[in-house]
Coordinates of C-alpha atoms and ligand atoms in Angstrom, one line a residue:
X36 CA 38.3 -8.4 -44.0
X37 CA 38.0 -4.8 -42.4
X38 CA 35.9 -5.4 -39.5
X39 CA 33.9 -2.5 -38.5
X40 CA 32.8 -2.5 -34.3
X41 CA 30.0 -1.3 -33.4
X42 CA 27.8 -0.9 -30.0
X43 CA 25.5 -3.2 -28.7
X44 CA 22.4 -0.7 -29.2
X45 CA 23.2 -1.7 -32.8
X46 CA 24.1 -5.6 -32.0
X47 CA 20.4 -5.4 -30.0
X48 CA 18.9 -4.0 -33.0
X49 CA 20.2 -6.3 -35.5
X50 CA 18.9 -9.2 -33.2
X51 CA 15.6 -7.1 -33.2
X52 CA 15.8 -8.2 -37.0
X53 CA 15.7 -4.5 -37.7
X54 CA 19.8 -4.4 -39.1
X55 CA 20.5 -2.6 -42.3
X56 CA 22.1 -5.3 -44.4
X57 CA 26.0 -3.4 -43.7
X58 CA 25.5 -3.5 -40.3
X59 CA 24.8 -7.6 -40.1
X60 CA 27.7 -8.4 -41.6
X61 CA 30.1 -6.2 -39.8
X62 CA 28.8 -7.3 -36.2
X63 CA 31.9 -8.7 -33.9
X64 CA 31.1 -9.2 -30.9
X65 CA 32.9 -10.8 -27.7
X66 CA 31.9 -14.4 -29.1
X67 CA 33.2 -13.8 -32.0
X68 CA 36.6 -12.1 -30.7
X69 CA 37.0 -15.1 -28.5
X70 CA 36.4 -17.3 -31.0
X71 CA 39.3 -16.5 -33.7
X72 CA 41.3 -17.7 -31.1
X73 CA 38.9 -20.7 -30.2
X74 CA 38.2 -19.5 -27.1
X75 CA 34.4 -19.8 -25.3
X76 CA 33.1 -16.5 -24.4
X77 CA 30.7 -17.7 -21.4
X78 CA 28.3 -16.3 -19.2
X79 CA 26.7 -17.3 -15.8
X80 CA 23.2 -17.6 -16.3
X81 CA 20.2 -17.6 -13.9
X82 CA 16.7 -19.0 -13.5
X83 CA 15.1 -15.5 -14.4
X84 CA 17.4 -15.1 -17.3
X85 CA 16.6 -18.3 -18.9
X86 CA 12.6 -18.4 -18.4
X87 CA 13.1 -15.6 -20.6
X88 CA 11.6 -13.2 -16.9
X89 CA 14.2 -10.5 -18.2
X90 CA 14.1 -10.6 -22.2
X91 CA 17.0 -8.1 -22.3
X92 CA 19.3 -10.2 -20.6
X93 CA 18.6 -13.3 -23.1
X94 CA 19.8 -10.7 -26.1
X95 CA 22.6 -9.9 -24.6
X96 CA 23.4 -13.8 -23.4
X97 CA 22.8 -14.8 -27.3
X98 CA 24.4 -12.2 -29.0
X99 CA 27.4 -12.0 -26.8
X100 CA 28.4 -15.2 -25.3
X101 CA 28.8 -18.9 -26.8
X102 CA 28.9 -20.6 -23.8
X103 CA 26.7 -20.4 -20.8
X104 CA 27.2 -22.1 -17.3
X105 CA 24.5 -22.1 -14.4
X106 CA 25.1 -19.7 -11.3
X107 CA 23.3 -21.5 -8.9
X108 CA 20.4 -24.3 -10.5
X109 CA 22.5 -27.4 -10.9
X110 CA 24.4 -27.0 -7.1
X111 CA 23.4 -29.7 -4.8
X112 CA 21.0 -27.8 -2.4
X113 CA 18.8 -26.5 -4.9
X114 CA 18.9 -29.7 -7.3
X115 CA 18.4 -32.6 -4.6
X116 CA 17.2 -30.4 -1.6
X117 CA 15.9 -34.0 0.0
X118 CA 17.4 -37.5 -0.4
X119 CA 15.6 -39.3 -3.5
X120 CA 13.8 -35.9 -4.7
X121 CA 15.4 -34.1 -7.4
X122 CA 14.0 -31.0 -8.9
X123 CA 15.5 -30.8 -12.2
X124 CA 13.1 -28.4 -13.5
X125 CA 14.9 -25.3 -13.9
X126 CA 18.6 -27.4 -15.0
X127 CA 16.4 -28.7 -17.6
X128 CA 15.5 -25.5 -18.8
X129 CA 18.9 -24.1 -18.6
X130 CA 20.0 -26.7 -20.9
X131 CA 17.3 -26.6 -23.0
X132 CA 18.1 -23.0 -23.7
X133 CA 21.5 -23.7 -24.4
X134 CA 20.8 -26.0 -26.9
X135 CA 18.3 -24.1 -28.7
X136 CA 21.0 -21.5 -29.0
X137 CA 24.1 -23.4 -29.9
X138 CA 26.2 -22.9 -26.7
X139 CA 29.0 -25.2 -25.1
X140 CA 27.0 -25.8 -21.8
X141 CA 28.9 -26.0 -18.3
X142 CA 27.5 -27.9 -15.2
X143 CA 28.1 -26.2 -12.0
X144 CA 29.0 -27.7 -9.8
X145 CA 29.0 -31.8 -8.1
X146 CA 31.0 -31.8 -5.5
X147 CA 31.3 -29.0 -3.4
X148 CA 31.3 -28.2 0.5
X149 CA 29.4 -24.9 0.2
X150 CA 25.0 -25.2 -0.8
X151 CA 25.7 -28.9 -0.3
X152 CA 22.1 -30.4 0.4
X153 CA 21.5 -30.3 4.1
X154 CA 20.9 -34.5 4.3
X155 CA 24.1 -35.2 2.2
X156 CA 26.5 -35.9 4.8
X157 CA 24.3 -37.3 7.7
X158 CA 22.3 -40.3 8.5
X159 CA 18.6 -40.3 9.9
X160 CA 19.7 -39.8 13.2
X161 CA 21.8 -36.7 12.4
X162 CA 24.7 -39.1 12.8
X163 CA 27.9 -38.3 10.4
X164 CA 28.1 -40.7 7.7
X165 CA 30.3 -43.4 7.0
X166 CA 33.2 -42.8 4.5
X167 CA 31.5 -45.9 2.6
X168 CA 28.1 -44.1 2.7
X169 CA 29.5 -40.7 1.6
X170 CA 31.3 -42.2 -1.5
X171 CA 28.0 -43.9 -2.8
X172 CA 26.4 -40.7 -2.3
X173 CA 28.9 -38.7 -3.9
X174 CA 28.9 -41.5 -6.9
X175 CA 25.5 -41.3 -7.1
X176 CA 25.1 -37.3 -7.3
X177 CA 28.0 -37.7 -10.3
X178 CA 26.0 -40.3 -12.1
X179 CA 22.7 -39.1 -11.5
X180 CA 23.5 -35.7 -13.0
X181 CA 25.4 -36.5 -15.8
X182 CA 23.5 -39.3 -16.6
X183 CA 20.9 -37.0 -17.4
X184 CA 22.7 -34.7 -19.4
X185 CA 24.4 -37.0 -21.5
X186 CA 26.4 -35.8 -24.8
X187 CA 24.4 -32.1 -23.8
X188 CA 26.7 -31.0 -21.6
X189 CA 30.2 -29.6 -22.7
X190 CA 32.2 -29.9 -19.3
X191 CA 31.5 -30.1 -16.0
X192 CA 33.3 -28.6 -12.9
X193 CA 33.7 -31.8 -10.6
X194 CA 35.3 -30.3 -7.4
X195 CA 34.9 -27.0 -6.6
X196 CA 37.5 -25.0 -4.3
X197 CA 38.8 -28.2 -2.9
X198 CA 41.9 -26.4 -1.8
X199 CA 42.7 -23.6 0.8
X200 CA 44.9 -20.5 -0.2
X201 CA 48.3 -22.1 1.8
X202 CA 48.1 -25.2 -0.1
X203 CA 46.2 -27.3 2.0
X204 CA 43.0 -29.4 1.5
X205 CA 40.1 -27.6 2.6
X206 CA 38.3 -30.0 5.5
X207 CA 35.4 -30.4 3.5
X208 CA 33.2 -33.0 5.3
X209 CA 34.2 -34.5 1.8
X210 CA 38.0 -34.8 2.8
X211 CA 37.2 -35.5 6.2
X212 CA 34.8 -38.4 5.8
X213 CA 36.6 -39.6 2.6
X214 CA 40.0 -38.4 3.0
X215 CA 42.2 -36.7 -0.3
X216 CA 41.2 -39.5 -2.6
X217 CA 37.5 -37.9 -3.2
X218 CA 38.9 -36.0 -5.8
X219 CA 40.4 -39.3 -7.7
X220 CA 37.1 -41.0 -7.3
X221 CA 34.9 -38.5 -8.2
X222 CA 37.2 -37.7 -11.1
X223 CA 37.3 -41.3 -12.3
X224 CA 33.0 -41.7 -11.6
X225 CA 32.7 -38.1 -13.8
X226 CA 35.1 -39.9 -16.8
X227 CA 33.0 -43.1 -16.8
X228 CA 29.2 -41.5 -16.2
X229 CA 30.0 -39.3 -19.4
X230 CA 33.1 -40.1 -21.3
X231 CA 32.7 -37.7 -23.7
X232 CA 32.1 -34.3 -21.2
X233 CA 35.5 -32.3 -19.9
X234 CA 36.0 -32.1 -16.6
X235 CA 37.5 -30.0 -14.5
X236 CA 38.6 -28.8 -11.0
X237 CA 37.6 -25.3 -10.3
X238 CA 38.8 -22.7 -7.1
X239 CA 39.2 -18.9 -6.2
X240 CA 42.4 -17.1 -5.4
X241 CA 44.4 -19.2 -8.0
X242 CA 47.1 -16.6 -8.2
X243 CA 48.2 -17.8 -4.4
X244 CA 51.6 -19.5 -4.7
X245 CA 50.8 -22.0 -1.8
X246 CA 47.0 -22.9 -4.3
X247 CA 48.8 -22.4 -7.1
X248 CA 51.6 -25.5 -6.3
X249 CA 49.2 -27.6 -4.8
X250 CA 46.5 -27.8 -7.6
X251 CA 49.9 -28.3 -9.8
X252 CA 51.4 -31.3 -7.7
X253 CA 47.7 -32.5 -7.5
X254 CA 46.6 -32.3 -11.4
X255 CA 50.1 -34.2 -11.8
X256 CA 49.4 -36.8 -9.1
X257 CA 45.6 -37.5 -10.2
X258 CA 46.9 -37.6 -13.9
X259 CA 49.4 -40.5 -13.0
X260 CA 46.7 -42.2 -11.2
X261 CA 44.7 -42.7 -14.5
X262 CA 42.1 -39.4 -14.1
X263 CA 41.9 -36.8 -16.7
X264 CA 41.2 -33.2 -16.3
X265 CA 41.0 -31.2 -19.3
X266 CA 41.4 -27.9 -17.4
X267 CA 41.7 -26.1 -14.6
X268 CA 39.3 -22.9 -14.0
X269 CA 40.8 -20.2 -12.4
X270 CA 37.4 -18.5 -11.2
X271 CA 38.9 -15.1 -11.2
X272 CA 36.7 -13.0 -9.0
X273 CA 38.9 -10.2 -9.1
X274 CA 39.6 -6.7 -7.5
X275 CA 41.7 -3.1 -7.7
X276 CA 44.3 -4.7 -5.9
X277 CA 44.0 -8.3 -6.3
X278 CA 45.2 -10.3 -7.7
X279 CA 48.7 -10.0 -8.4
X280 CA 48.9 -9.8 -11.9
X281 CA 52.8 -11.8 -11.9
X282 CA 51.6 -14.1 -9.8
X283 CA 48.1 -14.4 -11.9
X284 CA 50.6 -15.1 -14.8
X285 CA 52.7 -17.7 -13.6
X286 CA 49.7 -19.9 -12.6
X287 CA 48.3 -20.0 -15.5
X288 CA 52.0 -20.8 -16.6
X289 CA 52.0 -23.7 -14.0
X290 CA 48.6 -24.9 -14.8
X291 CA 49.5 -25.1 -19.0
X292 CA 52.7 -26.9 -17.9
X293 CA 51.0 -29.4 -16.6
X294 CA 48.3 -30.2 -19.9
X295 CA 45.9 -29.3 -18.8
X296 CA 44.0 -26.0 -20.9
X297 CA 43.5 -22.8 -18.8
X298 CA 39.6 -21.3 -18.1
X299 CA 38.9 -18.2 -16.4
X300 CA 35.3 -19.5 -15.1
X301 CA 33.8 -16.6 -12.9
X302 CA 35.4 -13.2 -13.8
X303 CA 34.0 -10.2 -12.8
X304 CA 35.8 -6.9 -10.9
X305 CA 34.3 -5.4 -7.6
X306 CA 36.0 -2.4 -7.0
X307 CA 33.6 -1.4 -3.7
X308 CA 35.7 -0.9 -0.8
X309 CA 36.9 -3.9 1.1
X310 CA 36.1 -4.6 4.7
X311 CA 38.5 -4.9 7.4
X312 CA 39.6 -8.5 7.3
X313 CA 38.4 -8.8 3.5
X314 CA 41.3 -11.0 2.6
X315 CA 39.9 -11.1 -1.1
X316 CA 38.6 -14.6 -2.7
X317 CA 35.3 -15.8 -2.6
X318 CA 34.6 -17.9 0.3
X319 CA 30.7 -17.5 -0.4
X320 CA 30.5 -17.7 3.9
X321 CA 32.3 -14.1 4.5
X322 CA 29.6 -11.9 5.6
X323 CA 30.3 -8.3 7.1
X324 CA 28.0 -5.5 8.4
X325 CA 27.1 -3.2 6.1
X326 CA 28.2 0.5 6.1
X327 CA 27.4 3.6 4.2
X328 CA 31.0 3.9 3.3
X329 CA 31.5 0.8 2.0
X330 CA 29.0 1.6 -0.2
X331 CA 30.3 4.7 -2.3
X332 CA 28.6 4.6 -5.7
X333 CA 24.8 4.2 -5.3
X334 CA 24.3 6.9 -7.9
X335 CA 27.3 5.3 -10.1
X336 CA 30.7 4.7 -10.6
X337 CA 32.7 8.5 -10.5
X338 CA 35.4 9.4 -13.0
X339 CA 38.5 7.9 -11.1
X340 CA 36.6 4.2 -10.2
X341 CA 35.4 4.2 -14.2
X342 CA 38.8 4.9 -15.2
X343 CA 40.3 2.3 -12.5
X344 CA 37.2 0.0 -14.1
X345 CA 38.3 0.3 -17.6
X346 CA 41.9 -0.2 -17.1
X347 CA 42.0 -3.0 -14.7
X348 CA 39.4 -4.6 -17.0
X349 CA 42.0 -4.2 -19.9
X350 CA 44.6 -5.5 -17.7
X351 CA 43.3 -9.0 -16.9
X352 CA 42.4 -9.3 -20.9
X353 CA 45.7 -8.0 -22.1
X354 CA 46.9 -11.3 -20.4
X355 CA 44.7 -13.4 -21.2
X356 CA 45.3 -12.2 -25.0
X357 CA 49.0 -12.9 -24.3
X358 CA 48.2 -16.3 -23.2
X359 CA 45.5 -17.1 -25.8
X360 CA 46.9 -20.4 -26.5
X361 CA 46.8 -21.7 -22.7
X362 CA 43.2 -20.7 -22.5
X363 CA 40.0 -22.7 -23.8
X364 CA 37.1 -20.5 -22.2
X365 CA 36.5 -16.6 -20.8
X366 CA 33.3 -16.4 -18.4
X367 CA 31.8 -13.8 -16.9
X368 CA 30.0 -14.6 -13.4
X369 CA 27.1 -13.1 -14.5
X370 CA 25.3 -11.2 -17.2
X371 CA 24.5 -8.0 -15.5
X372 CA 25.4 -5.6 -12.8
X373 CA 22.3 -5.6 -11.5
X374 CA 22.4 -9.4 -10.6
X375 CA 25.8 -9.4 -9.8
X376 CA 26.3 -11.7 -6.8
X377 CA 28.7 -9.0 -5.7
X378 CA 26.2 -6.6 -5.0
X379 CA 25.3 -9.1 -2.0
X380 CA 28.9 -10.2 -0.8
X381 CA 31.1 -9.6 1.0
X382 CA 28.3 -7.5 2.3
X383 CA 24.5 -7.2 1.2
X384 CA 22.7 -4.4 -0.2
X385 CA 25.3 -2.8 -2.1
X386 CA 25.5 -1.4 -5.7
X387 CA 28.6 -3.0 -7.6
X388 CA 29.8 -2.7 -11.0
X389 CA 31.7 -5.7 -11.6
X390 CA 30.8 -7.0 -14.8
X391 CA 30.6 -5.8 -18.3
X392 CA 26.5 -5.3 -18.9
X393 CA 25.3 -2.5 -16.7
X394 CA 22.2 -2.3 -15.0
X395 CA 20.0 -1.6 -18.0
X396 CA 22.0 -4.3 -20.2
X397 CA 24.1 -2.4 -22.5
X398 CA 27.6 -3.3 -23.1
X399 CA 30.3 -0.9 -21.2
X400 CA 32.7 1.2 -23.0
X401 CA 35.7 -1.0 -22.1
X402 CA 34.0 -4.1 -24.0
X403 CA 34.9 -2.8 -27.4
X404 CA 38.4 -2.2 -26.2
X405 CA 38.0 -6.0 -24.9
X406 CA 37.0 -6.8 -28.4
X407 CA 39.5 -5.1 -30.2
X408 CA 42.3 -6.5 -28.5
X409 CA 41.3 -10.1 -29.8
Ligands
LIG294 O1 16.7 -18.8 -4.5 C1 16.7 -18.2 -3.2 C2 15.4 -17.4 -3.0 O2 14.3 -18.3 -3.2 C3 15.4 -16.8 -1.7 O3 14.3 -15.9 -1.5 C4 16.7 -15.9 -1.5 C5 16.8 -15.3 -0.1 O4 18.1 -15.2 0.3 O5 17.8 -16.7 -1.7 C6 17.9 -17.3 -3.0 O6 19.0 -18.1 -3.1 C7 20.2 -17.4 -3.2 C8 20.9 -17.8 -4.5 O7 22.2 -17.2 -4.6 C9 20.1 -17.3 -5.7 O8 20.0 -15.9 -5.7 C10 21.1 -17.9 -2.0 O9 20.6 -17.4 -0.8 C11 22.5 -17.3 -2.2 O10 23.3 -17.9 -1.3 C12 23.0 -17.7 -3.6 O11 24.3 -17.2 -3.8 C13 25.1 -17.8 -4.8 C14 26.4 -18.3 -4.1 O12 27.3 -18.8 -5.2 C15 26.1 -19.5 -3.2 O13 25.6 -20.6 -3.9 C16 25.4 -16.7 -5.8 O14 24.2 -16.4 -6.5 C17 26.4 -17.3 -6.8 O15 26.9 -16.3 -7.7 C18 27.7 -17.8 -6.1 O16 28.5 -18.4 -7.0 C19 29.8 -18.9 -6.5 C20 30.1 -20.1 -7.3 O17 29.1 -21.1 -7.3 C21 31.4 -20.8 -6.8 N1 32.5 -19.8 -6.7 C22 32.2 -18.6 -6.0 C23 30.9 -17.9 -6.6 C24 30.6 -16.6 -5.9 O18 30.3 -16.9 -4.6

């Protein structure tokens, strides 16, 4: 069937329930591009955005995306800030919201070193935990959380950027309390507390040979061991120059090889100028001073960075189009510019452009190219 595309201002208004009947059934929209291939179009969600505190960005999130994950309500520090005392309010309602609106939810994240809860790794005396305590806590956080959403929650990332960019394990308190077999016991609590959810391992910077062999070697060892893991996300916080698109290729190469399905989990594209010693990533920690000139587009992106935009944005889905059969989700780390983590890291106070909704939510240019191609 000839599929006609049109722009979001139209998408809005057909949500609006104010379409003419052509329009309604002509409407393809990332979701929908994705989807002919079976691939989740997701968003990162926050709390404002699903207590319905910025109505525009809930249109966009419904009409756009069929699968949401949270940015920041299910991590550790904000969902068990004290021992015993969980505030599940605002996971609730993310989930809740997915539900109503038919969307493969993602829990982000359990076990990670960053916005871990300030208690989780110390006794009452300030004292560093036992490796016996730590795994029942660890356990517990698992259970505890998916436990609760039970058969309403489509995967979960377990462990989150477990891995340094040479290969090596990060020294989380996790692997230095525990060792390298918290992965397999967290994998193997995740499988039995909700047989029925995906799991997966999740990290930045995938595109580094040294990352790229050692998640390989590691999804291979942990398999052997009796874990699954039904992907591996590639969180894809991307820039101008980064990452290599080859190497970018070839992990997601590696990563099929090994069975496991392909998910790009936190895309977006800052193209603000880098820092001295910005070596790219995401380590949520880098934090440097900021600078007028490091902050060029206040007023908006000029002709040249647009251009740069659009093509680079084409560039990441051109591959991903070639390797449609590897990949089982596409998310955006956000719905907006305008709540773009990006315009707070590497430095704060910025104005980034990294995402496909701008600052007043309506789709960018390139999206329709984006569509198109699928
Ligand atoms: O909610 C508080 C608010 O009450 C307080 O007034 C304000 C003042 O700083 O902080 C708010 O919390 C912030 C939170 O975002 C919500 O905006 C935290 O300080 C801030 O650290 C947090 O940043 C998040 C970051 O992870 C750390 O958790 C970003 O939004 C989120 O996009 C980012 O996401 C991570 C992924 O989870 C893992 N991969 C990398 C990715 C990007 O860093």
């Amino acid at each position: 069937m000839k599929k006609i595309f049109i722009s979001l201002s139209i998408v809005a208004f057909v949500f609006a329930g104010c379409s003419t009947q052509t329009a309604k059934d002509e409407v393809l929209t990332l979701k929908d591009a994705l989807g002919r291939h079976n691939i989740l179009a997701g968003v990162a969600v926050n709390v404002d955005e699903v207590a319905g505190r910025t109505p525009k960005a809930q249109d966009v999130i419904t009409a756009n995306f069929s699968s949401i994950v949270a940015e920041n309500c299910m991590k550790q520090e904000k969902i068990v800030p004290e021992q015993n005392k969980y505030f599940f309010d605002d996971a609730d309602q993310f989930v809740d919201f997915g539900e109503k609106n038919g969307m493969k939810i993602i829990g982000h994240c359990l076990v990670w070193h960053s916005q871990a809860a300030p208690w989780f790794f110390t006794d009452d005396k300030g004292e560093e935990v036992s490796r016996d305590t730590l795994i029942s806590r660890m356990k517990n956080h698992i259970v505890t959380l998916m436990t609760r959403y039970k058969g309403r929650i489509y995967g979960w990332d377990v462990v989150n950027e477990a891995i340094e960019d040479d290969g090596a394990f990060r020294e989380s308190p996790y692997y230095k309390i525990i060792g390298p077999d918290y992965i397999e016991i967290a994998l193997k609590t995740a499988q039995e507390a909700d047989p029925d959810a995906e799991l997966y391992l999740n990290d930045y910077s995938m595109s580094k040979p040294g990352k790229r062999d050692k998640y390989v070697e590691l999804v291979k060892s942990l398999k052997a061991k009796g874990c699954r893991i039904d992907a591996i996300g590639m969180q894809s916080h991307n820039g101008d120059d980064y990452p290599d698109l080859a190497e970018y290729e070839k992990s997601m190469d590696a990563f099929a090889a090994c069975g496991v399905k392909v998910m790009m989990t936190e895309l977006d594209l800052n193209l603000l100028p880098k820092p001295e010693d910005f070596g790219g990533g995401a380590n949520v920690g880098d934090d440097f001073k900021y600078r007028q000139e490091l902050d060029p587009y206040k007023e908006g992106l000029d002709e040249k960075a647009q251009k740069l935009f659009d093509e680079r944005y084409l560039a990441f889905f051109k591959i991903y189009e070639k390797h449609k059969e590897q990949i089982s989700r596409i998310t955006l780390w956000g719905v907006s510019d305008k709540t773009s983590w990006l315009n707070n890291w590497p430095v704060e106070g910025r104005t980034s452009y990294p995402l496909l909704f701008d600052r007043e939510y309506n789709p960018k240019p390139v999206l329709q190219k984006i569509v198109e191609l699928f």
